Amino acid sequence: MLNRLACAVVVLGFLASVPGPVWAQGDWSVRRDPFDKGTILRYKAILKRRPHDGPALSRLVRLYRRHRSVGKLISEYQGRLAKKSNDHATLVVLARLHRDDGKQAEAVALFERALTAKPADAESSLILAELYWRMGDSKKSRAVYDRALAAKPPVRLRKRILHKLASLAEGAGDIDGAQDYFNRYIALAPRDVQARLELGDALLKHKKHTRAIAVFKQAEERLHGDPSRRIEVIARLGGAYEGAGDEQGAIREYRRAIAMSRRGFYIRKELTARIVDIHRRRQTLAAVSYTHLTLPTIC
């Protein structure tokens, strides 16, 4: 027993005499740089294939903002562009970086170059047209949208473009052009009642009452399963008749909307006031009692 104890003491003494590794004070682990080059290259590869990939660019920018700088990322893409000035993916990514940085003029110039390199890039056209609109140049914005439409993009993008074009045309006072764009949009999305209502409202605004009546009638036909929206469309229809000078037609539609609405519904009071106003203008108010202006609830 004593021999074993003596051996153990000798061994422990020997181990204590062997120099161990020297650790820096407080350095208990090896820290890896979170700015992982493999991750950076992976996101850049995605953007090379799909330059409009929003999540990939957002994550790349987040990494550079946290661990380097967005300016460094921009300079890296500028270096790429210096080597290949017509590279579509590089132009798009750099344009998006400038746009997100608030540099609209630089973004516009780069998107124009990107569309020269790849005219069928509908996504770039949408962004460029929006930038022109924000800069107050609706004419150029409309021209870019028209150019994008001519490239025959996928249906989902075509609908967005047509809706934008309709809005721009209406804003410029071109109601015929707006109706043409709306009609083309509706042909792609026949169930979109909201687009029909927007068209009808635009026609009313420009005093195209007869055309508005036709549009609102078409919208009502698609709302038999939605009574509340149908009532609002009938009210619009009455307004179109009133604008067209057909006061009897307006009263008919207003009364029909009142009859379909529930007691206490705000539209009853509004439409009753419109009927009263028509009778006041026609000087026939004395012959009409209030009970004849309101109808029993039927739904």
mmCIF file of C-alpha atoms in Angstrom:
data_model
loop_
_atom_site.group_PDB
_atom_site.id
_atom_site.type_symbol
_atom_site.label_atom_id
_atom_site.label_comp_id
_atom_site.label_asym_id
_atom_site.label_seq_id
_atom_site.Cartn_x
_atom_site.Cartn_y
_atom_site.Cartn_z
ATOM 1 C CA MET A 1 0.000 0.000 0.000
ATOM 2 C CA LEU A 2 2.796 2.376 0.862
ATOM 3 C CA ASN A 3 4.604 1.522 -2.372
ATOM 4 C CA ARG A 4 1.509 2.354 -4.389
ATOM 5 C CA LEU A 5 1.101 5.658 -2.606
ATOM 6 C CA ALA A 6 4.726 6.546 -3.244
ATOM 7 C CA CYS A 7 4.335 5.769 -6.974
ATOM 8 C CA ALA A 8 1.265 7.938 -7.215
ATOM 9 C CA VAL A 9 3.089 10.869 -5.625
ATOM 10 C CA VAL A 10 5.973 10.470 -8.080
ATOM 11 C CA VAL A 11 3.605 10.416 -11.089
ATOM 12 C CA LEU A 12 1.717 13.488 -9.910
ATOM 13 C CA GLY A 13 4.942 15.326 -9.381
ATOM 14 C CA PHE A 14 6.085 14.487 -12.886
ATOM 15 C CA LEU A 15 2.825 15.697 -14.451
ATOM 16 C CA ALA A 16 3.033 18.915 -12.505
ATOM 17 C CA SER A 17 6.500 19.551 -13.903
ATOM 18 C CA VAL A 18 5.352 19.249 -17.565
ATOM 19 C CA PRO A 19 4.625 22.735 -18.990
ATOM 20 C CA GLY A 20 1.009 23.121 -20.174
ATOM 21 C CA PRO A 21 -0.359 25.322 -22.971
ATOM 22 C CA VAL A 22 -0.312 29.038 -22.335
ATOM 23 C CA TRP A 23 -3.785 30.598 -22.602
ATOM 24 C CA ALA A 24 -4.309 34.290 -23.028
ATOM 25 C CA GLN A 25 -6.172 35.760 -20.112
ATOM 26 C CA GLY A 26 -9.932 35.634 -20.819
ATOM 27 C CA ASP A 27 -9.492 33.792 -24.155
ATOM 28 C CA TRP A 28 -11.562 30.712 -23.428
ATOM 29 C CA SER A 29 -12.783 29.945 -26.982
ATOM 30 C CA VAL A 30 -11.890 30.479 -30.613
ATOM 31 C CA ARG A 31 -14.244 32.975 -32.208
ATOM 32 C CA ARG A 32 -15.289 32.496 -35.837
ATOM 33 C CA ASP A 33 -15.855 35.553 -38.012
ATOM 34 C CA PRO A 34 -19.659 35.696 -38.587
ATOM 35 C CA PHE A 35 -18.941 37.266 -41.985
ATOM 36 C CA ASP A 36 -18.679 33.806 -43.513
ATOM 37 C CA LYS A 37 -17.250 33.926 -47.036
ATOM 38 C CA GLY A 38 -19.072 30.745 -48.017
ATOM 39 C CA THR A 39 -22.420 32.270 -47.066
ATOM 40 C CA ILE A 40 -21.581 35.490 -48.928
ATOM 41 C CA LEU A 41 -20.639 33.576 -52.073
ATOM 42 C CA ARG A 42 -23.824 31.524 -51.856
ATOM 43 C CA TYR A 43 -26.062 34.613 -51.748
ATOM 44 C CA LYS A 44 -24.121 36.237 -54.580
ATOM 45 C CA ALA A 45 -24.518 33.072 -56.654
ATOM 46 C CA ILE A 46 -28.281 33.182 -56.089
ATOM 47 C CA LEU A 47 -28.366 36.827 -57.211
ATOM 48 C CA LYS A 48 -26.314 35.952 -60.274
ATOM 49 C CA ARG A 49 -29.076 33.544 -61.309
ATOM 50 C CA ARG A 50 -32.015 35.547 -59.946
ATOM 51 C CA PRO A 51 -31.068 39.225 -59.507
ATOM 52 C CA HIS A 52 -34.596 40.105 -58.358
ATOM 53 C CA ASP A 53 -34.506 37.637 -55.444
ATOM 54 C CA GLY A 54 -35.604 39.876 -52.562
ATOM 55 C CA PRO A 55 -34.725 37.646 -49.575
ATOM 56 C CA ALA A 56 -31.231 36.862 -50.929
ATOM 57 C CA LEU A 57 -30.344 40.531 -51.372
ATOM 58 C CA SER A 58 -31.864 41.478 -48.008
ATOM 59 C CA ARG A 59 -29.791 38.864 -46.172
ATOM 60 C CA LEU A 60 -26.646 39.849 -48.052
ATOM 61 C CA VAL A 61 -27.147 43.517 -47.201
ATOM 62 C CA ARG A 62 -27.836 42.606 -43.572
ATOM 63 C CA LEU A 63 -24.522 40.732 -43.322
ATOM 64 C CA TYR A 64 -22.552 43.598 -44.858
ATOM 65 C CA ARG A 65 -24.319 46.209 -42.723
ATOM 66 C CA ARG A 66 -23.599 44.275 -39.542
ATOM 67 C CA HIS A 67 -20.047 43.127 -40.192
ATOM 68 C CA ARG A 68 -18.629 45.336 -42.974
ATOM 69 C CA SER A 69 -20.613 48.101 -44.718
ATOM 70 C CA VAL A 70 -23.192 48.430 -47.494
ATOM 71 C CA GLY A 71 -20.759 50.766 -49.237
ATOM 72 C CA LYS A 72 -18.288 47.886 -49.480
ATOM 73 C CA LEU A 73 -20.937 45.665 -51.062
ATOM 74 C CA ILE A 74 -21.758 48.382 -53.599
ATOM 75 C CA SER A 75 -18.078 48.856 -54.443
ATOM 76 C CA GLU A 76 -17.700 45.091 -55.007
ATOM 77 C CA TYR A 77 -20.564 45.109 -57.520
ATOM 78 C CA GLN A 78 -19.178 48.246 -59.144
ATOM 79 C CA GLY A 79 -15.910 46.342 -59.571
ATOM 80 C CA ARG A 80 -17.795 43.533 -61.289
ATOM 81 C CA LEU A 81 -19.506 46.023 -63.571
ATOM 82 C CA ALA A 82 -16.164 47.587 -64.500
ATOM 83 C CA LYS A 83 -15.070 44.184 -65.801
ATOM 84 C CA LYS A 84 -18.321 43.461 -67.652
ATOM 85 C CA SER A 85 -20.365 46.595 -68.296
ATOM 86 C CA ASN A 86 -23.414 44.887 -69.815
ATOM 87 C CA ASP A 87 -23.864 42.100 -67.251
ATOM 88 C CA HIS A 88 -27.609 42.088 -66.600
ATOM 89 C CA ALA A 89 -27.539 40.532 -63.121
ATOM 90 C CA THR A 90 -24.857 42.922 -61.860
ATOM 91 C CA LEU A 91 -26.739 45.933 -63.242
ATOM 92 C CA VAL A 92 -29.979 44.863 -61.563
ATOM 93 C CA VAL A 93 -28.419 44.158 -58.166
ATOM 94 C CA LEU A 94 -26.482 47.406 -58.197
ATOM 95 C CA ALA A 95 -29.594 49.322 -59.295
ATOM 96 C CA ARG A 96 -31.580 47.805 -56.429
ATOM 97 C CA LEU A 97 -28.856 48.691 -53.951
ATOM 98 C CA HIS A 98 -28.872 52.310 -55.124
ATOM 99 C CA ARG A 99 -32.676 52.456 -55.040
ATOM 100 C CA ASP A 100 -32.778 51.138 -51.469
ATOM 101 C CA ASP A 101 -30.102 53.682 -50.546
ATOM 102 C CA GLY A 102 -32.345 56.497 -51.822
ATOM 103 C CA LYS A 103 -30.230 57.256 -54.894
ATOM 104 C CA GLN A 104 -33.048 57.327 -57.432
ATOM 105 C CA ALA A 105 -31.178 58.906 -60.347
ATOM 106 C CA GLU A 106 -28.365 56.325 -60.151
ATOM 107 C CA ALA A 107 -30.917 53.501 -59.856
ATOM 108 C CA VAL A 108 -32.838 54.751 -62.910
ATOM 109 C CA ALA A 109 -29.697 54.880 -65.054
ATOM 110 C CA LEU A 110 -28.717 51.330 -64.039
ATOM 111 C CA PHE A 111 -32.207 49.899 -64.619
ATOM 112 C CA GLU A 112 -32.247 51.492 -68.082
ATOM 113 C CA ARG A 113 -28.946 49.753 -68.838
ATOM 114 C CA ALA A 114 -30.304 46.472 -67.443
ATOM 115 C CA LEU A 115 -33.320 46.690 -69.752
ATOM 116 C CA THR A 116 -31.047 47.408 -72.695
ATOM 117 C CA ALA A 117 -29.175 44.210 -71.844
ATOM 118 C CA LYS A 118 -32.410 42.250 -71.326
ATOM 119 C CA PRO A 119 -35.538 44.007 -72.681
ATOM 120 C CA ALA A 120 -37.885 41.231 -71.486
ATOM 121 C CA ASP A 121 -37.037 41.837 -67.813
ATOM 122 C CA ALA A 122 -40.533 42.826 -66.651
ATOM 123 C CA GLU A 123 -39.504 43.091 -62.983
ATOM 124 C CA SER A 124 -36.948 45.786 -63.808
ATOM 125 C CA SER A 125 -39.545 47.586 -65.918
ATOM 126 C CA LEU A 126 -41.979 47.651 -62.993
ATOM 127 C CA ILE A 127 -39.358 49.081 -60.642
ATOM 128 C CA LEU A 128 -38.115 51.607 -63.203
ATOM 129 C CA ALA A 129 -41.627 52.805 -64.019
ATOM 130 C CA GLU A 130 -42.357 53.216 -60.303
ATOM 131 C CA LEU A 131 -39.152 55.229 -59.889
ATOM 132 C CA TYR A 132 -40.088 57.554 -62.764
ATOM 133 C CA TRP A 133 -43.535 58.022 -61.197
ATOM 134 C CA ARG A 134 -42.010 58.884 -57.806
ATOM 135 C CA MET A 135 -39.742 61.381 -59.526
ATOM 136 C CA GLY A 136 -42.832 63.057 -61.025
ATOM 137 C CA ASP A 137 -42.374 61.892 -64.611
ATOM 138 C CA SER A 138 -45.636 60.007 -65.250
ATOM 139 C CA LYS A 139 -45.123 60.192 -69.015
ATOM 140 C CA LYS A 140 -41.871 58.203 -68.850
ATOM 141 C CA SER A 141 -43.440 55.887 -66.292
ATOM 142 C CA ARG A 142 -46.271 55.054 -68.676
ATOM 143 C CA ALA A 143 -43.848 54.543 -71.559
ATOM 144 C CA VAL A 144 -41.843 52.017 -69.513
ATOM 145 C CA TYR A 145 -44.991 50.125 -68.514
ATOM 146 C CA ASP A 146 -46.115 50.031 -72.160
ATOM 147 C CA ARG A 147 -42.698 48.736 -73.156
ATOM 148 C CA ALA A 148 -42.908 46.036 -70.506
ATOM 149 C CA LEU A 149 -46.366 45.018 -71.681
ATOM 150 C CA ALA A 150 -45.116 44.652 -75.249
ATOM 151 C CA ALA A 151 -42.593 42.084 -74.014
ATOM 152 C CA LYS A 152 -45.542 39.800 -73.034
ATOM 153 C CA PRO A 153 -44.577 39.041 -69.423
ATOM 154 C CA PRO A 154 -46.325 36.336 -67.336
ATOM 155 C CA VAL A 155 -50.018 36.939 -66.553
ATOM 156 C CA ARG A 156 -49.412 37.944 -62.915
ATOM 157 C CA LEU A 157 -47.048 40.706 -64.038
ATOM 158 C CA ARG A 158 -49.245 41.659 -66.987
ATOM 159 C CA LYS A 159 -52.154 42.293 -64.601
ATOM 160 C CA ARG A 160 -50.007 44.525 -62.388
ATOM 161 C CA ILE A 161 -48.766 46.470 -65.418
ATOM 162 C CA LEU A 162 -52.261 46.931 -66.893
ATOM 163 C CA HIS A 163 -53.630 48.139 -63.564
ATOM 164 C CA LYS A 164 -50.784 50.665 -63.239
ATOM 165 C CA LEU A 165 -51.277 51.824 -66.813
ATOM 166 C CA ALA A 166 -55.005 52.298 -66.242
ATOM 167 C CA SER A 167 -54.278 54.447 -63.192
ATOM 168 C CA LEU A 168 -51.682 56.538 -65.055
ATOM 169 C CA ALA A 169 -53.948 57.035 -68.068
ATOM 170 C CA GLU A 170 -56.884 58.085 -65.866
ATOM 171 C CA GLY A 171 -54.633 60.446 -63.920
ATOM 172 C CA ALA A 172 -53.530 62.058 -67.192
ATOM 173 C CA GLY A 173 -57.166 62.554 -68.267
ATOM 174 C CA ASP A 174 -57.002 59.834 -70.915
ATOM 175 C CA ILE A 175 -60.222 58.042 -69.914
ATOM 176 C CA ASP A 176 -60.442 56.135 -73.211
ATOM 177 C CA GLY A 177 -56.946 54.782 -72.683
ATOM 178 C CA ALA A 178 -57.762 53.957 -69.054
ATOM 179 C CA GLN A 179 -60.860 52.026 -70.079
ATOM 180 C CA ASP A 180 -58.870 50.085 -72.660
ATOM 181 C CA TYR A 181 -56.304 49.063 -70.030
ATOM 182 C CA PHE A 182 -59.047 48.170 -67.540
ATOM 183 C CA ASN A 183 -60.836 46.059 -70.143
ATOM 184 C CA ARG A 184 -57.632 44.191 -70.923
ATOM 185 C CA TYR A 185 -57.052 43.673 -67.202
ATOM 186 C CA ILE A 186 -60.605 42.394 -66.687
ATOM 187 C CA ALA A 187 -60.147 39.966 -69.577
ATOM 188 C CA LEU A 188 -57.271 38.438 -67.584
ATOM 189 C CA ALA A 189 -59.114 38.620 -64.239
ATOM 190 C CA PRO A 190 -62.869 38.400 -64.953
ATOM 191 C CA ARG A 191 -63.721 37.755 -61.290
ATOM 192 C CA ASP A 192 -62.058 40.944 -60.062
ATOM 193 C CA VAL A 193 -65.135 43.044 -59.272
ATOM 194 C CA GLN A 194 -63.008 45.744 -57.639
ATOM 195 C CA ALA A 195 -61.363 46.515 -60.988
ATOM 196 C CA ARG A 196 -64.808 46.960 -62.557
ATOM 197 C CA LEU A 197 -65.785 49.338 -59.758
ATOM 198 C CA GLU A 198 -62.588 51.331 -60.229
ATOM 199 C CA LEU A 199 -63.361 51.598 -63.945
ATOM 200 C CA GLY A 200 -66.941 52.670 -63.241
ATOM 201 C CA ASP A 201 -65.783 55.307 -60.751
ATOM 202 C CA ALA A 202 -63.211 56.635 -63.241
ATOM 203 C CA LEU A 203 -65.913 56.876 -65.926
ATOM 204 C CA LEU A 204 -68.198 58.742 -63.516
ATOM 205 C CA LYS A 205 -65.384 61.131 -62.615
ATOM 206 C CA HIS A 206 -64.962 61.964 -66.309
ATOM 207 C CA LYS A 207 -68.752 62.222 -66.835
ATOM 208 C CA LYS A 208 -68.967 59.119 -69.040
ATOM 209 C CA HIS A 209 -72.246 58.157 -67.377
ATOM 210 C CA THR A 210 -73.655 55.806 -70.004
ATOM 211 C CA ARG A 211 -70.464 53.743 -70.027
ATOM 212 C CA ALA A 212 -70.400 53.745 -66.224
ATOM 213 C CA ILE A 213 -73.958 52.390 -66.099
ATOM 214 C CA ALA A 214 -72.940 49.426 -68.284
ATOM 215 C CA VAL A 215 -69.887 48.701 -66.112
ATOM 216 C CA PHE A 216 -71.822 48.866 -62.830
ATOM 217 C CA LYS A 217 -74.508 46.546 -64.211
ATOM 218 C CA GLN A 218 -71.820 44.000 -65.094
ATOM 219 C CA ALA A 219 -70.333 44.335 -61.616
ATOM 220 C CA GLU A 220 -73.715 43.777 -59.944
ATOM 221 C CA GLU A 221 -74.240 40.565 -61.895
ATOM 222 C CA ARG A 222 -71.152 39.119 -60.222
ATOM 223 C CA LEU A 223 -72.203 40.026 -56.674
ATOM 224 C CA HIS A 224 -75.357 37.979 -56.084
ATOM 225 C CA GLY A 225 -73.568 36.132 -53.302
ATOM 226 C CA ASP A 226 -72.386 39.348 -51.603
ATOM 227 C CA PRO A 227 -75.477 41.446 -50.685
ATOM 228 C CA SER A 228 -73.637 44.279 -48.907
ATOM 229 C CA ARG A 229 -71.293 44.961 -51.833
ATOM 230 C CA ARG A 230 -74.185 44.567 -54.255
ATOM 231 C CA ILE A 231 -76.100 47.321 -52.435
ATOM 232 C CA GLU A 232 -73.102 49.646 -52.797
ATOM 233 C CA VAL A 233 -72.899 48.900 -56.530
ATOM 234 C CA ILE A 234 -76.618 49.595 -56.991
ATOM 235 C CA ALA A 235 -76.112 52.911 -55.202
ATOM 236 C CA ARG A 236 -73.289 53.704 -57.633
ATOM 237 C CA LEU A 237 -75.588 52.697 -60.493
ATOM 238 C CA GLY A 238 -78.199 55.141 -59.237
ATOM 239 C CA GLY A 239 -75.550 57.866 -59.149
ATOM 240 C CA ALA A 240 -74.623 57.097 -62.759
ATOM 241 C CA TYR A 241 -78.269 57.389 -63.840
ATOM 242 C CA GLU A 242 -78.579 60.657 -61.941
ATOM 243 C CA GLY A 243 -75.428 61.992 -63.602
ATOM 244 C CA ALA A 244 -76.814 61.006 -66.994
ATOM 245 C CA GLY A 245 -79.955 63.061 -66.311
ATOM 246 C CA ASP A 246 -82.204 60.018 -65.889
ATOM 247 C CA GLU A 247 -83.674 60.973 -62.526
ATOM 248 C CA GLN A 248 -86.427 58.357 -62.680
ATOM 249 C CA GLY A 249 -83.800 55.668 -63.271
ATOM 250 C CA ALA A 250 -81.769 57.042 -60.354
ATOM 251 C CA ILE A 251 -84.796 56.936 -57.996
ATOM 252 C CA ARG A 252 -85.524 53.378 -59.108
ATOM 253 C CA GLU A 253 -81.983 52.196 -58.269
ATOM 254 C CA TYR A 254 -81.829 54.151 -55.006
ATOM 255 C CA ARG A 255 -85.138 52.621 -53.869
ATOM 256 C CA ARG A 256 -83.928 49.167 -54.882
ATOM 257 C CA ALA A 257 -80.773 49.592 -52.770
ATOM 258 C CA ILE A 258 -82.841 50.861 -49.811
ATOM 259 C CA ALA A 259 -85.181 47.879 -50.091
ATOM 260 C CA MET A 260 -82.228 45.452 -49.994
ATOM 261 C CA SER A 261 -80.575 47.060 -46.971
ATOM 262 C CA ARG A 262 -81.259 46.339 -43.314
ATOM 263 C CA ARG A 263 -82.881 48.850 -40.986
ATOM 264 C CA GLY A 264 -80.356 51.253 -39.561
ATOM 265 C CA PHE A 265 -77.882 50.650 -42.398
ATOM 266 C CA TYR A 266 -76.122 53.963 -43.105
ATOM 267 C CA ILE A 267 -76.845 53.815 -46.831
ATOM 268 C CA ARG A 268 -80.606 54.067 -46.269
ATOM 269 C CA LYS A 269 -80.308 57.572 -44.859
ATOM 270 C CA GLU A 270 -77.888 58.642 -47.597
ATOM 271 C CA LEU A 271 -80.003 57.326 -50.483
ATOM 272 C CA THR A 272 -83.224 58.639 -49.002
ATOM 273 C CA ALA A 273 -81.598 62.079 -48.908
ATOM 274 C CA ARG A 274 -80.666 61.711 -52.584
ATOM 275 C CA ILE A 275 -84.260 60.817 -53.509
ATOM 276 C CA VAL A 276 -85.547 63.799 -51.533
ATOM 277 C CA ASP A 277 -83.058 66.043 -53.324
ATOM 278 C CA ILE A 278 -84.231 64.796 -56.746
ATOM 279 C CA HIS A 279 -87.873 65.440 -55.833
ATOM 280 C CA ARG A 280 -86.938 68.872 -54.503
ATOM 281 C CA ARG A 281 -85.279 69.742 -57.827
ATOM 282 C CA ARG A 282 -88.335 68.442 -59.700
ATOM 283 C CA GLN A 283 -90.654 70.301 -57.292
ATOM 284 C CA THR A 284 -92.566 67.100 -56.592
ATOM 285 C CA LEU A 285 -91.591 66.715 -52.940
ATOM 286 C CA ALA A 286 -95.037 67.688 -51.636
ATOM 287 C CA ALA A 287 -96.620 64.771 -53.462
ATOM 288 C CA VAL A 288 -94.239 62.236 -51.889
ATOM 289 C CA SER A 289 -94.577 61.165 -48.267
ATOM 290 C CA TYR A 290 -91.651 59.889 -46.235
ATOM 291 C CA THR A 291 -93.272 56.449 -46.021
ATOM 292 C CA HIS A 292 -93.062 56.187 -49.795
ATOM 293 C CA LEU A 293 -89.359 56.986 -49.692
ATOM 294 C CA THR A 294 -88.455 54.022 -47.506
ATOM 295 C CA LEU A 295 -89.272 50.432 -48.268
ATOM 296 C CA PRO A 296 -89.517 47.342 -46.070
ATOM 297 C CA THR A 297 -86.471 45.193 -45.576
ATOM 298 C CA ILE A 298 -86.345 42.256 -47.982
ATOM 299 C CA CYS A 299 -82.959 40.757 -47.092
#
